[in-house]
Short mmCIF file of N, CA and C in Angstrom, two decimals:
data_model
loop_
_atom_site.label_atom_id
_atom_site.label_comp_id
_atom_site.label_asym_id
_atom_site.label_seq_id
_atom_site.Cartn_x
_atom_site.Cartn_y
_atom_site.Cartn_z
N MET A 1 -13.32 12.24 0.46
CA MET A 1 -12.87 11.11 -0.32
C MET A 1 -13.43 11.25 -1.73
N SER A 2 -12.58 10.98 -2.70
CA SER A 2 -13.06 11.05 -4.07
C SER A 2 -13.88 9.81 -4.40
N GLU A 3 -14.79 9.97 -5.32
CA GLU A 3 -15.64 8.87 -5.74
C GLU A 3 -14.79 7.72 -6.30
N LYS A 4 -13.75 8.08 -7.05
CA LYS A 4 -12.87 7.07 -7.65
C LYS A 4 -12.16 6.25 -6.58
N THR A 5 -11.67 6.92 -5.53
CA THR A 5 -10.97 6.20 -4.47
C THR A 5 -11.90 5.24 -3.76
N ALA A 6 -13.13 5.65 -3.53
CA ALA A 6 -14.10 4.82 -2.82
C ALA A 6 -14.43 3.55 -3.60
N GLU A 7 -14.25 3.58 -4.91
CA GLU A 7 -14.55 2.40 -5.71
C GLU A 7 -13.62 1.24 -5.36
N GLY A 8 -12.36 1.51 -5.08
CA GLY A 8 -11.41 0.46 -4.73
C GLY A 8 -11.19 -0.51 -5.87
N LEU A 9 -10.52 -1.60 -5.55
CA LEU A 9 -10.29 -2.66 -6.53
C LEU A 9 -11.45 -3.64 -6.45
N SER A 10 -12.09 -3.88 -7.55
CA SER A 10 -13.20 -4.83 -7.57
C SER A 10 -12.65 -6.26 -7.60
N PRO A 11 -13.47 -7.22 -7.18
CA PRO A 11 -13.04 -8.62 -7.31
C PRO A 11 -12.70 -8.97 -8.76
N GLU A 12 -13.39 -8.35 -9.72
CA GLU A 12 -13.10 -8.60 -11.13
C GLU A 12 -11.68 -8.13 -11.48
N THR A 13 -11.31 -6.96 -10.99
CA THR A 13 -9.97 -6.44 -11.27
C THR A 13 -8.90 -7.32 -10.63
N VAL A 14 -9.11 -7.72 -9.39
CA VAL A 14 -8.16 -8.62 -8.73
C VAL A 14 -8.06 -9.91 -9.52
N GLY A 15 -9.19 -10.43 -9.97
CA GLY A 15 -9.19 -11.64 -10.80
C GLY A 15 -8.40 -11.46 -12.08
N ARG A 16 -8.52 -10.30 -12.69
CA ARG A 16 -7.78 -10.02 -13.93
C ARG A 16 -6.28 -9.95 -13.67
N ILE A 17 -5.89 -9.40 -12.53
CA ILE A 17 -4.47 -9.36 -12.17
C ILE A 17 -3.94 -10.78 -12.04
N LEU A 18 -4.66 -11.61 -11.32
CA LEU A 18 -4.21 -12.99 -11.10
C LEU A 18 -4.25 -13.79 -12.40
N ALA A 19 -5.25 -13.55 -13.23
CA ALA A 19 -5.34 -14.25 -14.52
C ALA A 19 -4.18 -13.85 -15.42
N PHE A 20 -3.82 -12.58 -15.43
CA PHE A 20 -2.68 -12.10 -16.23
C PHE A 20 -1.43 -12.87 -15.83
N ARG A 21 -1.21 -13.00 -14.52
CA ARG A 21 -0.06 -13.75 -14.02
C ARG A 21 -0.14 -15.22 -14.44
N ASP A 22 -1.29 -15.82 -14.23
CA ASP A 22 -1.44 -17.25 -14.49
C ASP A 22 -1.36 -17.60 -15.97
N GLU A 23 -1.88 -16.75 -16.84
CA GLU A 23 -1.82 -16.99 -18.29
C GLU A 23 -0.37 -17.03 -18.79
N ARG A 24 0.52 -16.41 -18.06
CA ARG A 24 1.94 -16.37 -18.44
C ARG A 24 2.78 -17.33 -17.61
N ASP A 25 2.13 -18.07 -16.71
CA ASP A 25 2.80 -19.00 -15.82
C ASP A 25 3.93 -18.33 -15.05
N TRP A 26 3.63 -17.16 -14.48
CA TRP A 26 4.62 -16.40 -13.71
C TRP A 26 4.56 -16.67 -12.22
N ARG A 27 3.55 -17.42 -11.76
CA ARG A 27 3.41 -17.65 -10.32
C ARG A 27 4.68 -18.24 -9.69
N PRO A 28 5.39 -19.17 -10.35
CA PRO A 28 6.61 -19.72 -9.74
C PRO A 28 7.68 -18.66 -9.43
N PHE A 29 7.64 -17.56 -10.15
CA PHE A 29 8.63 -16.49 -9.94
C PHE A 29 8.19 -15.49 -8.87
N HIS A 30 6.93 -15.59 -8.46
CA HIS A 30 6.36 -14.60 -7.56
C HIS A 30 6.44 -15.04 -6.10
N ASN A 31 7.65 -15.12 -5.59
CA ASN A 31 7.82 -15.42 -4.17
C ASN A 31 7.73 -14.11 -3.39
N PRO A 32 7.44 -14.20 -2.09
CA PRO A 32 7.25 -12.97 -1.31
C PRO A 32 8.44 -12.00 -1.38
N LYS A 33 9.65 -12.51 -1.35
CA LYS A 33 10.82 -11.63 -1.39
C LYS A 33 10.84 -10.82 -2.68
N ASP A 34 10.70 -11.48 -3.81
CA ASP A 34 10.78 -10.77 -5.09
C ASP A 34 9.58 -9.85 -5.31
N LEU A 35 8.42 -10.24 -4.82
CA LEU A 35 7.27 -9.35 -4.93
C LEU A 35 7.45 -8.10 -4.07
N ALA A 36 8.01 -8.26 -2.87
CA ALA A 36 8.27 -7.11 -2.01
C ALA A 36 9.31 -6.19 -2.66
N ILE A 37 10.34 -6.77 -3.26
CA ILE A 37 11.34 -5.98 -3.97
C ILE A 37 10.67 -5.22 -5.11
N SER A 38 9.79 -5.89 -5.83
CA SER A 38 9.11 -5.25 -6.96
C SER A 38 8.24 -4.09 -6.50
N ILE A 39 7.57 -4.24 -5.36
CA ILE A 39 6.78 -3.13 -4.82
C ILE A 39 7.69 -1.94 -4.54
N SER A 40 8.83 -2.21 -3.94
CA SER A 40 9.76 -1.13 -3.62
C SER A 40 10.29 -0.45 -4.88
N LEU A 41 10.62 -1.24 -5.88
CA LEU A 41 11.12 -0.66 -7.14
C LEU A 41 10.06 0.18 -7.83
N GLU A 42 8.83 -0.30 -7.86
CA GLU A 42 7.75 0.47 -8.48
C GLU A 42 7.43 1.71 -7.67
N ALA A 43 7.52 1.61 -6.35
CA ALA A 43 7.30 2.79 -5.51
C ALA A 43 8.38 3.83 -5.76
N ALA A 44 9.61 3.38 -6.03
CA ALA A 44 10.68 4.32 -6.37
C ALA A 44 10.39 5.01 -7.71
N GLU A 45 9.83 4.27 -8.66
CA GLU A 45 9.46 4.88 -9.94
C GLU A 45 8.33 5.90 -9.73
N LEU A 46 7.43 5.60 -8.83
CA LEU A 46 6.37 6.54 -8.47
C LEU A 46 6.98 7.81 -7.87
N LEU A 47 7.93 7.64 -6.99
CA LEU A 47 8.59 8.77 -6.36
C LEU A 47 9.38 9.60 -7.37
N GLU A 48 9.94 8.94 -8.36
CA GLU A 48 10.74 9.63 -9.37
C GLU A 48 9.92 10.69 -10.12
N ILE A 49 8.63 10.46 -10.23
CA ILE A 49 7.74 11.43 -10.90
C ILE A 49 7.82 12.80 -10.22
N PHE A 50 8.02 12.79 -8.92
CA PHE A 50 8.05 14.03 -8.16
C PHE A 50 9.44 14.64 -8.05
N GLN A 51 10.46 13.86 -8.43
CA GLN A 51 11.83 14.37 -8.34
C GLN A 51 11.99 15.59 -9.23
N TRP A 52 12.58 16.62 -8.70
CA TRP A 52 12.86 17.87 -9.41
C TRP A 52 11.58 18.55 -9.92
N SER A 53 10.46 18.30 -9.26
CA SER A 53 9.21 18.90 -9.72
C SER A 53 8.99 20.31 -9.18
N GLY A 54 9.92 20.78 -8.36
CA GLY A 54 9.80 22.14 -7.83
C GLY A 54 8.53 22.33 -7.05
N GLY A 55 7.78 23.33 -7.40
CA GLY A 55 6.56 23.65 -6.69
C GLY A 55 5.36 22.80 -7.07
N ASP A 56 5.50 21.94 -8.08
CA ASP A 56 4.39 21.08 -8.51
C ASP A 56 4.29 19.87 -7.59
N LEU A 57 3.74 20.07 -6.41
CA LEU A 57 3.64 19.01 -5.41
C LEU A 57 2.62 17.94 -5.77
N GLU A 58 1.78 18.22 -6.73
CA GLU A 58 0.73 17.28 -7.14
C GLU A 58 1.08 16.52 -8.42
N ALA A 59 2.18 16.88 -9.06
CA ALA A 59 2.60 16.28 -10.34
C ALA A 59 1.46 16.31 -11.35
N VAL A 60 0.78 17.44 -11.42
CA VAL A 60 -0.40 17.61 -12.28
C VAL A 60 -0.08 17.27 -13.74
N LYS A 61 1.07 17.69 -14.21
CA LYS A 61 1.42 17.49 -15.61
C LYS A 61 1.86 16.05 -15.91
N LYS A 62 2.01 15.26 -14.86
CA LYS A 62 2.46 13.87 -15.03
C LYS A 62 1.43 12.88 -14.50
N ARG A 63 0.17 13.25 -14.59
CA ARG A 63 -0.90 12.41 -14.04
C ARG A 63 -0.94 11.01 -14.68
N GLY A 64 -0.68 10.93 -15.97
CA GLY A 64 -0.67 9.62 -16.64
C GLY A 64 0.43 8.72 -16.10
N GLU A 65 1.62 9.28 -15.95
CA GLU A 65 2.73 8.51 -15.38
C GLU A 65 2.43 8.10 -13.94
N LEU A 66 1.86 9.03 -13.19
CA LEU A 66 1.48 8.77 -11.81
C LEU A 66 0.52 7.58 -11.74
N ALA A 67 -0.48 7.59 -12.61
CA ALA A 67 -1.47 6.51 -12.63
C ALA A 67 -0.82 5.17 -12.95
N GLU A 68 0.08 5.15 -13.93
CA GLU A 68 0.74 3.89 -14.31
C GLU A 68 1.60 3.34 -13.19
N GLU A 69 2.38 4.19 -12.54
CA GLU A 69 3.26 3.70 -11.48
C GLU A 69 2.47 3.29 -10.25
N LEU A 70 1.43 4.03 -9.92
CA LEU A 70 0.57 3.64 -8.80
C LEU A 70 -0.10 2.30 -9.10
N ALA A 71 -0.53 2.10 -10.34
CA ALA A 71 -1.12 0.82 -10.74
C ALA A 71 -0.12 -0.32 -10.56
N ASP A 72 1.14 -0.09 -10.93
CA ASP A 72 2.17 -1.13 -10.75
C ASP A 72 2.33 -1.50 -9.27
N VAL A 73 2.35 -0.50 -8.40
CA VAL A 73 2.46 -0.76 -6.96
C VAL A 73 1.28 -1.59 -6.49
N LEU A 74 0.08 -1.20 -6.90
CA LEU A 74 -1.13 -1.92 -6.48
C LEU A 74 -1.15 -3.35 -7.02
N ILE A 75 -0.75 -3.51 -8.26
CA ILE A 75 -0.72 -4.86 -8.85
C ILE A 75 0.21 -5.77 -8.07
N TYR A 76 1.41 -5.28 -7.78
CA TYR A 76 2.34 -6.10 -7.01
C TYR A 76 1.84 -6.35 -5.60
N ALA A 77 1.14 -5.39 -5.00
CA ALA A 77 0.57 -5.60 -3.67
C ALA A 77 -0.49 -6.70 -3.70
N VAL A 78 -1.31 -6.71 -4.74
CA VAL A 78 -2.32 -7.77 -4.89
C VAL A 78 -1.63 -9.12 -5.04
N LEU A 79 -0.59 -9.18 -5.85
CA LEU A 79 0.14 -10.43 -6.07
C LEU A 79 0.80 -10.93 -4.79
N LEU A 80 1.35 -10.00 -4.00
CA LEU A 80 1.97 -10.40 -2.74
C LEU A 80 0.93 -10.89 -1.74
N ALA A 81 -0.20 -10.21 -1.66
CA ALA A 81 -1.27 -10.64 -0.77
C ALA A 81 -1.76 -12.03 -1.18
N ASP A 82 -1.93 -12.24 -2.47
CA ASP A 82 -2.38 -13.54 -2.95
C ASP A 82 -1.36 -14.63 -2.60
N ARG A 83 -0.10 -14.35 -2.84
CA ARG A 83 0.96 -15.34 -2.61
C ARG A 83 1.07 -15.72 -1.14
N THR A 84 0.83 -14.73 -0.25
CA THR A 84 0.96 -14.98 1.18
C THR A 84 -0.36 -15.34 1.86
N GLY A 85 -1.44 -15.34 1.09
CA GLY A 85 -2.74 -15.72 1.65
C GLY A 85 -3.35 -14.66 2.55
N LEU A 86 -3.00 -13.40 2.34
CA LEU A 86 -3.54 -12.33 3.15
C LEU A 86 -4.70 -11.66 2.43
N GLY A 87 -5.75 -11.37 3.17
CA GLY A 87 -6.89 -10.65 2.61
C GLY A 87 -6.62 -9.16 2.64
N LEU A 88 -6.65 -8.52 1.49
CA LEU A 88 -6.35 -7.09 1.41
C LEU A 88 -7.23 -6.27 2.35
N ASP A 89 -8.51 -6.49 2.31
CA ASP A 89 -9.43 -5.72 3.14
C ASP A 89 -9.14 -5.98 4.62
N ASP A 90 -8.89 -7.23 4.98
CA ASP A 90 -8.61 -7.58 6.38
C ASP A 90 -7.37 -6.88 6.91
N ILE A 91 -6.28 -6.93 6.14
CA ILE A 91 -5.04 -6.34 6.65
C ILE A 91 -5.08 -4.82 6.67
N VAL A 92 -5.77 -4.22 5.71
CA VAL A 92 -5.89 -2.76 5.70
C VAL A 92 -6.76 -2.30 6.87
N ARG A 93 -7.87 -2.99 7.10
CA ARG A 93 -8.74 -2.62 8.23
C ARG A 93 -8.00 -2.77 9.56
N ALA A 94 -7.25 -3.87 9.71
CA ALA A 94 -6.51 -4.10 10.95
C ALA A 94 -5.46 -3.01 11.16
N LYS A 95 -4.77 -2.62 10.09
CA LYS A 95 -3.76 -1.58 10.20
C LYS A 95 -4.39 -0.24 10.53
N LEU A 96 -5.55 0.06 9.94
CA LEU A 96 -6.25 1.31 10.26
C LEU A 96 -6.68 1.35 11.73
N GLU A 97 -7.14 0.21 12.25
CA GLU A 97 -7.52 0.15 13.66
C GLU A 97 -6.30 0.38 14.55
N LYS A 98 -5.18 -0.23 14.20
CA LYS A 98 -3.95 -0.04 14.97
C LYS A 98 -3.51 1.42 14.91
N ASN A 99 -3.56 2.02 13.72
CA ASN A 99 -3.16 3.42 13.58
C ASN A 99 -4.10 4.35 14.35
N ALA A 100 -5.37 3.99 14.42
CA ALA A 100 -6.32 4.81 15.18
C ALA A 100 -5.94 4.84 16.66
N ARG A 101 -5.42 3.72 17.16
CA ARG A 101 -4.96 3.69 18.55
C ARG A 101 -3.64 4.45 18.71
N ARG A 102 -2.78 4.34 17.72
CA ARG A 102 -1.48 5.02 17.77
C ARG A 102 -1.63 6.54 17.63
N TYR A 103 -2.58 6.94 16.81
CA TYR A 103 -2.78 8.35 16.49
C TYR A 103 -4.22 8.77 16.79
N PRO A 104 -4.59 8.86 18.07
CA PRO A 104 -5.94 9.31 18.37
C PRO A 104 -6.18 10.69 17.76
N ALA A 105 -7.30 10.86 17.11
CA ALA A 105 -7.58 12.10 16.37
C ALA A 105 -7.46 13.33 17.27
N ASP A 106 -7.96 13.23 18.48
CA ASP A 106 -7.93 14.41 19.35
C ASP A 106 -6.52 14.80 19.77
N LEU A 107 -5.58 13.86 19.74
CA LEU A 107 -4.20 14.15 20.14
C LEU A 107 -3.28 14.44 18.96
N SER A 108 -3.59 13.88 17.80
CA SER A 108 -2.66 14.01 16.67
C SER A 108 -3.17 14.95 15.58
N ARG A 109 -4.36 15.45 15.71
CA ARG A 109 -4.92 16.35 14.69
C ARG A 109 -3.99 17.54 14.46
N GLY A 110 -3.63 17.76 13.21
CA GLY A 110 -2.79 18.90 12.85
C GLY A 110 -1.31 18.70 13.16
N SER A 111 -0.92 17.52 13.61
CA SER A 111 0.47 17.25 13.96
C SER A 111 1.04 16.20 13.02
N SER A 112 2.28 16.38 12.61
CA SER A 112 2.94 15.39 11.77
C SER A 112 3.84 14.47 12.61
N ALA A 113 3.75 14.57 13.93
CA ALA A 113 4.59 13.78 14.82
C ALA A 113 4.27 12.29 14.68
N LYS A 114 5.32 11.48 14.71
CA LYS A 114 5.16 10.03 14.68
C LYS A 114 4.59 9.58 16.02
N TYR A 115 3.93 8.43 16.04
CA TYR A 115 3.29 7.97 17.26
C TYR A 115 4.27 7.83 18.41
N THR A 116 5.54 7.48 18.12
CA THR A 116 6.53 7.37 19.19
C THR A 116 6.81 8.74 19.82
N GLU A 117 6.73 9.79 19.02
CA GLU A 117 6.91 11.15 19.55
C GLU A 117 5.70 11.56 20.38
N LEU A 118 4.52 11.19 19.93
CA LEU A 118 3.32 11.49 20.71
C LEU A 118 3.38 10.77 22.05
N LYS A 119 3.86 9.51 22.02
CA LYS A 119 3.97 8.71 23.24
C LYS A 119 5.01 9.33 24.18
N ALA A 120 6.16 9.75 23.61
CA ALA A 120 7.24 10.32 24.42
C ALA A 120 6.81 11.61 25.11
N THR A 121 5.94 12.36 24.47
CA THR A 121 5.49 13.62 25.06
C THR A 121 4.26 13.43 25.93
N GLY A 122 3.80 12.19 26.04
CA GLY A 122 2.63 11.91 26.85
C GLY A 122 1.33 12.23 26.15
N ARG A 123 1.41 12.56 24.86
CA ARG A 123 0.19 12.91 24.12
C ARG A 123 -0.58 11.66 23.73
N CYS A 124 0.09 10.50 23.73
CA CYS A 124 -0.59 9.29 23.25
C CYS A 124 -0.22 8.11 24.13
N ALA A 125 -1.11 7.69 24.98
CA ALA A 125 -0.85 6.58 25.90
C ALA A 125 -0.95 5.23 25.21
N ALA A 126 -1.75 5.13 24.17
CA ALA A 126 -1.98 3.84 23.50
C ALA A 126 -1.19 3.74 22.21
N ALA A 127 0.03 4.25 22.22
CA ALA A 127 0.79 4.37 20.98
C ALA A 127 1.14 3.05 20.33
N ASP A 128 1.31 2.00 21.08
CA ASP A 128 1.74 0.76 20.44
C ASP A 128 0.87 -0.41 20.87
N ALA A 129 -0.42 -0.19 20.91
CA ALA A 129 -1.34 -1.25 21.28
C ALA A 129 -1.34 -2.36 20.25
N GLY A 130 -1.69 -3.54 20.66
CA GLY A 130 -1.68 -4.70 19.78
C GLY A 130 -2.87 -4.73 18.84
N ASP A 131 -3.26 -5.93 18.46
CA ASP A 131 -4.41 -6.16 17.57
C ASP A 131 -4.19 -5.58 16.20
N GLY A 132 -2.97 -5.55 15.74
CA GLY A 132 -2.68 -5.06 14.40
C GLY A 132 -2.64 -6.19 13.40
N PRO A 133 -2.05 -5.96 12.25
CA PRO A 133 -2.02 -6.97 11.20
C PRO A 133 -1.39 -8.29 11.63
N SER A 134 -0.43 -8.27 12.57
CA SER A 134 0.19 -9.54 12.97
C SER A 134 -0.84 -10.47 13.58
N GLU A 135 -1.83 -9.93 14.26
CA GLU A 135 -2.88 -10.76 14.83
C GLU A 135 -3.80 -11.31 13.74
N VAL A 136 -4.00 -10.53 12.70
CA VAL A 136 -4.81 -10.99 11.58
C VAL A 136 -4.09 -12.13 10.86
N ILE A 137 -2.78 -11.99 10.69
CA ILE A 137 -1.98 -12.99 10.01
C ILE A 137 -1.96 -14.29 10.77
N SER A 138 -1.73 -14.19 12.08
CA SER A 138 -1.59 -15.40 12.88
C SER A 138 -2.94 -16.00 13.25
N GLY A 139 -3.99 -15.22 13.07
CA GLY A 139 -5.33 -15.71 13.41
C GLY A 139 -5.64 -15.59 14.88
N ALA A 140 -4.78 -14.88 15.64
CA ALA A 140 -4.96 -14.73 17.08
C ALA A 140 -6.11 -13.81 17.40
#
């Protein structure tokens, strides 16, 4: 893991994102549907960086553009989490726990198979265990 990735978003940065929105009185426009659409649109712009890149799988020459588009995706994700009352750390941890059950390291290491394929081949018995983000959302 890179040192930069481990830093994550600080509470100060999240606060700045929300303050930017609030200073412009944009909260009324930030409903979950439109925020989800915005995430998808920004993710498409992120993907566009790699379009026609040939062998440059890392988009090394477009690192600045990559950073800007990734920032847009993260900003909209923070806004959506805020609007829906979801804790970013809580939902990410819950999803990681669910994925750990779906993709046990000893069975999925070195494989790009989806958990349903692992389950179909008998490689993964716990492919769709509960206790994922839906339980975090509902408080169950």
